[in-house]
Amino acid sequence: MTEDFQFTLQATDGMARRGQIDTPRGEIRTPAFMPVGTAGTVKALYPEQVRETGADILLGNTYHLMLRPGAERVARLGGLHDFMDWQRPILTDSGGFQVMSLSKLRKLNEDGVTFKSHIDGSAHTLTPERSIEIQKLLDSDIIMQLDECVALPAEYAELERAMELSIRWAERSKKAFDDAKGRALFGIVQGGDNSELRARSARGLIDIGFDGYSVGGLAVGEPQEVMFKVLEDITPHLPVEKPRYLMGVGKPDDLLGAVGRGIDMFDCVHPTRAGRHGHAYTRFGVINLKNARHKDDPRPLDETSPNPTARRFSRAYLHHLVRCEEILAAMILSQINLSYYQELMAGMRSAIEDTRFDDHCAAIREGWARGDL
Ligand SMILES: O=c1nc[nH]c2cc3[nH]c(NCCN4CCCCC4)nc3cc12
């Protein structure tokens, strides 16, 4: 454990946990949602606007930044925090997942993965050691091991092979990390939807020892109930005193269910991507502002929202901006969606403190069910 990366469990309510991660660059209140800043930007927002939505930490992607502008270049320019002027914690993914989902030509073997850039076709290699090196060059605060994520549904043999490879890569990642001061290294639990493989993966990672444990191999096309079942299988095996991070999740309903099953950290492109596509997340559920029903509606999105932006512009105006594909639509809706996600996380944090998590989630879901009147 690096001494200045410290997770404190403050309260629990059933499996739901309220905690805090202290890092050299600031604290992370959990359960936490991490906006995705793939190419060194949370799209359409200034970093100070991202902070104003309530975010304590951002996610950066090794795959994208190693291809462009390059990890050594970011290091020469002072690291990712100075490069994008976000001085709070950054968690970086290790790149394997993006290679498999973005790069056409790739070859994976025991040593690592070689692939062609989806940008210019140039050849690249990611090994556990190189991925750790890149994340250190980016000056990441929370580093991920390199792993292999298998899309579901998948055969047992394939899930077992990838899970065992990921444990060997976890070992190599830990050696390369070499307890870098002030940084944390997370292992990633694999094993698909097979509870025996998931348990073996968790045990293997715990034996190696990590500062936190990510649940990988989910949000890859499986139904929500499969994801929840996997979480119920895994979280009892994970150490209570270390943070759990569910990668790539999710929609608001996923967040409530996963916090209730013991998850502390999340990341997803959904709120920002949905915002760019004209969808607004609110207490009433998601509102598609492309829909013509809004074109004469003078009401703001949500006049009782704590977010001034959601009280400021009429639905008619937002509908107009979305229809015109104006840049301001992406800016406004990205801010509104990230604010709503952070409002959800803050609400869950206080509900857990007051041991009223289940009632709180029921009330949130009632609001979504009532819909947009
Ligand atoms: O197993 C993983 N290891 C490393 N990184 C990951 C990232 C992931 N991201 C996702 N899902 C992302 C789903 N996302 C939802 C919104 C639209 C774009 C795709 N699963 C993941 C699994 C992993």
mmCIF file of N, CA and C and ligand atoms in Angstrom, residues 93-98 144-145 147-150 188-190 215-220 245 247-250 267-270 273, ligand 1:
data_model
loop_
_atom_site.group_PDB
_atom_site.id
_atom_site.type_symbol
_atom_site.label_atom_id
_atom_site.label_comp_id
_atom_site.label_asym_id
_atom_site.label_seq_id
_atom_site.Cartn_x
_atom_site.Cartn_y
_atom_site.Cartn_z
ATOM 1 N N ASP A 93 -7.154 4.125 -17.570
ATOM 2 C CA ASP A 93 -7.342 2.736 -17.947
ATOM 3 C C ASP A 93 -6.039 2.275 -18.606
ATOM 4 N N SER A 94 -5.842 0.957 -18.752
ATOM 5 C CA SER A 94 -4.519 0.452 -19.159
ATOM 6 C C SER A 94 -4.399 0.251 -20.661
ATOM 7 N N GLY A 95 -5.498 0.378 -21.391
ATOM 8 C CA GLY A 95 -5.429 0.361 -22.848
ATOM 9 C C GLY A 95 -5.901 -0.919 -23.508
ATOM 10 N N GLY A 96 -5.867 -2.033 -22.812
ATOM 11 C CA GLY A 96 -6.222 -3.312 -23.446
ATOM 12 C C GLY A 96 -7.643 -3.338 -23.966
ATOM 13 N N PHE A 97 -8.550 -2.808 -23.182
ATOM 14 C CA PHE A 97 -9.961 -2.836 -23.575
ATOM 15 C C PHE A 97 -10.164 -2.012 -24.847
ATOM 16 N N GLN A 98 -9.519 -0.834 -24.908
ATOM 17 C CA GLN A 98 -9.694 0.027 -26.078
ATOM 18 C C GLN A 98 -9.037 -0.586 -27.310
ATOM 19 N N MET A 144 -4.178 1.269 -13.804
ATOM 20 C CA MET A 144 -4.807 -0.049 -13.989
ATOM 21 C C MET A 144 -3.799 -1.040 -14.534
ATOM 22 N N GLN A 145 -3.899 -2.285 -14.093
ATOM 23 C CA GLN A 145 -3.098 -3.365 -14.704
ATOM 24 C C GLN A 145 -3.556 -3.556 -16.136
ATOM 25 N N ASP A 147 -5.003 -5.984 -18.829
ATOM 26 C CA ASP A 147 -5.805 -7.210 -18.712
ATOM 27 C C ASP A 147 -6.389 -7.553 -20.069
ATOM 28 N N GLU A 148 -7.088 -8.682 -20.143
ATOM 29 C CA GLU A 148 -7.807 -9.054 -21.356
ATOM 30 C C GLU A 148 -9.281 -9.203 -21.026
ATOM 31 N N CYS A 149 -10.103 -8.378 -21.657
ATOM 32 C CA CYS A 149 -11.546 -8.382 -21.422
ATOM 33 C C CYS A 149 -12.201 -9.171 -22.544
ATOM 34 N N VAL A 150 -13.005 -10.165 -22.219
ATOM 35 C CA VAL A 150 -13.694 -10.989 -23.212
ATOM 36 C C VAL A 150 -15.160 -10.555 -23.271
ATOM 37 N N ILE A 188 -7.600 -6.001 -11.885
ATOM 38 C CA ILE A 188 -8.896 -6.071 -12.564
ATOM 39 C C ILE A 188 -9.407 -7.507 -12.563
ATOM 40 N N VAL A 189 -10.549 -7.713 -11.923
ATOM 41 C CA VAL A 189 -11.146 -9.058 -11.826
ATOM 42 C C VAL A 189 -11.813 -9.397 -13.155
ATOM 43 N N GLN A 190 -11.479 -10.576 -13.689
ATOM 44 C CA GLN A 190 -12.080 -11.053 -14.916
ATOM 45 C C GLN A 190 -12.831 -12.362 -14.621
ATOM 46 N N VAL A 215 -13.676 -4.257 -11.272
ATOM 47 C CA VAL A 215 -14.442 -5.360 -11.857
ATOM 48 C C VAL A 215 -14.502 -5.083 -13.347
ATOM 49 N N GLY A 216 -13.749 -5.907 -14.101
ATOM 50 C CA GLY A 216 -13.716 -5.767 -15.558
ATOM 51 C C GLY A 216 -14.650 -6.785 -16.197
ATOM 52 N N GLY A 217 -14.617 -6.801 -17.537
ATOM 53 C CA GLY A 217 -15.358 -7.818 -18.269
ATOM 54 C C GLY A 217 -16.853 -7.657 -18.211
ATOM 55 N N LEU A 218 -17.312 -6.476 -17.782
ATOM 56 C CA LEU A 218 -18.762 -6.212 -17.761
ATOM 57 C C LEU A 218 -19.072 -4.983 -18.610
ATOM 58 N N ALA A 219 -20.360 -4.682 -18.745
ATOM 59 C CA ALA A 219 -20.804 -3.609 -19.655
ATOM 60 C C ALA A 219 -20.253 -3.879 -21.050
ATOM 61 N N VAL A 220 -20.305 -5.169 -21.415
ATOM 62 C CA VAL A 220 -19.825 -5.593 -22.742
ATOM 63 C C VAL A 220 -20.963 -6.289 -23.482
ATOM 64 N N TYR A 245 -14.051 -0.822 -8.136
ATOM 65 C CA TYR A 245 -14.312 0.064 -9.278
ATOM 66 C C TYR A 245 -14.918 -0.758 -10.389
ATOM 67 N N MET A 247 -15.878 -0.964 -14.070
ATOM 68 C CA MET A 247 -15.382 -0.257 -15.255
ATOM 69 C C MET A 247 -16.459 -0.132 -16.335
ATOM 70 N N GLY A 248 -16.607 1.133 -16.843
ATOM 71 C CA GLY A 248 -17.470 1.348 -17.995
ATOM 72 C C GLY A 248 -18.946 1.457 -17.677
ATOM 73 N N VAL A 249 -19.292 1.579 -16.410
ATOM 74 C CA VAL A 249 -20.712 1.618 -16.017
ATOM 75 C C VAL A 249 -21.045 2.959 -15.387
ATOM 76 N N GLY A 250 -22.108 3.590 -15.758
ATOM 77 C CA GLY A 250 -23.203 3.031 -16.559
ATOM 78 C C GLY A 250 -24.319 4.038 -16.644
ATOM 79 N N ASP A 267 -17.066 4.689 -14.021
ATOM 80 C CA ASP A 267 -16.782 5.629 -15.110
ATOM 81 C C ASP A 267 -17.654 5.240 -16.293
ATOM 82 N N CYS A 268 -18.090 6.210 -17.071
ATOM 83 C CA CYS A 268 -18.843 5.881 -18.279
ATOM 84 C C CYS A 268 -18.902 7.105 -19.195
ATOM 85 N N VAL A 269 -18.794 6.854 -20.497
ATOM 86 C CA VAL A 269 -18.924 7.958 -21.463
ATOM 87 C C VAL A 269 -20.384 8.354 -21.638
ATOM 88 N N HIS A 270 -21.293 7.554 -21.058
ATOM 89 C CA HIS A 270 -22.707 7.720 -21.379
ATOM 90 C C HIS A 270 -23.251 9.135 -21.167
ATOM 91 N N ARG A 273 -21.703 11.448 -23.817
ATOM 92 C CA ARG A 273 -22.085 11.026 -25.178
ATOM 93 C C ARG A 273 -23.584 11.256 -25.403
HETATM 94 O O1 LIG B 1 -12.424 -5.464 -18.452
HETATM 95 C C1 LIG B 1 -12.037 -4.286 -18.626
HETATM 96 N N1 LIG B 1 -10.709 -3.992 -18.447
HETATM 97 C C2 LIG B 1 -10.265 -2.746 -18.651
HETATM 98 N N2 LIG B 1 -11.071 -1.714 -19.014
HETATM 99 C C3 LIG B 1 -12.408 -1.940 -19.245
HETATM 100 C C4 LIG B 1 -13.233 -0.896 -19.701
HETATM 101 C C5 LIG B 1 -14.562 -1.169 -19.943
HETATM 102 N N3 LIG B 1 -15.584 -0.383 -20.433
HETATM 103 C C6 LIG B 1 -16.651 -1.213 -20.498
HETATM 104 N N4 LIG B 1 -17.844 -0.874 -20.995
HETATM 105 C C7 LIG B 1 -18.036 0.410 -21.631
HETATM 106 C C8 LIG B 1 -19.460 0.456 -22.075
HETATM 107 N N5 LIG B 1 -19.727 1.742 -22.653
HETATM 108 C C9 LIG B 1 -21.101 2.125 -22.301
HETATM 109 C C10 LIG B 1 -21.482 3.457 -22.913
HETATM 110 C C11 LIG B 1 -21.274 3.441 -24.417
HETATM 111 C C12 LIG B 1 -19.857 3.016 -24.780
HETATM 112 C C13 LIG B 1 -19.501 1.691 -24.125
HETATM 113 N N6 LIG B 1 -16.419 -2.453 -20.063
HETATM 114 C C14 LIG B 1 -15.104 -2.461 -19.724
HETATM 115 C C15 LIG B 1 -14.299 -3.498 -19.266
HETATM 116 C C16 LIG B 1 -12.941 -3.234 -19.046
#
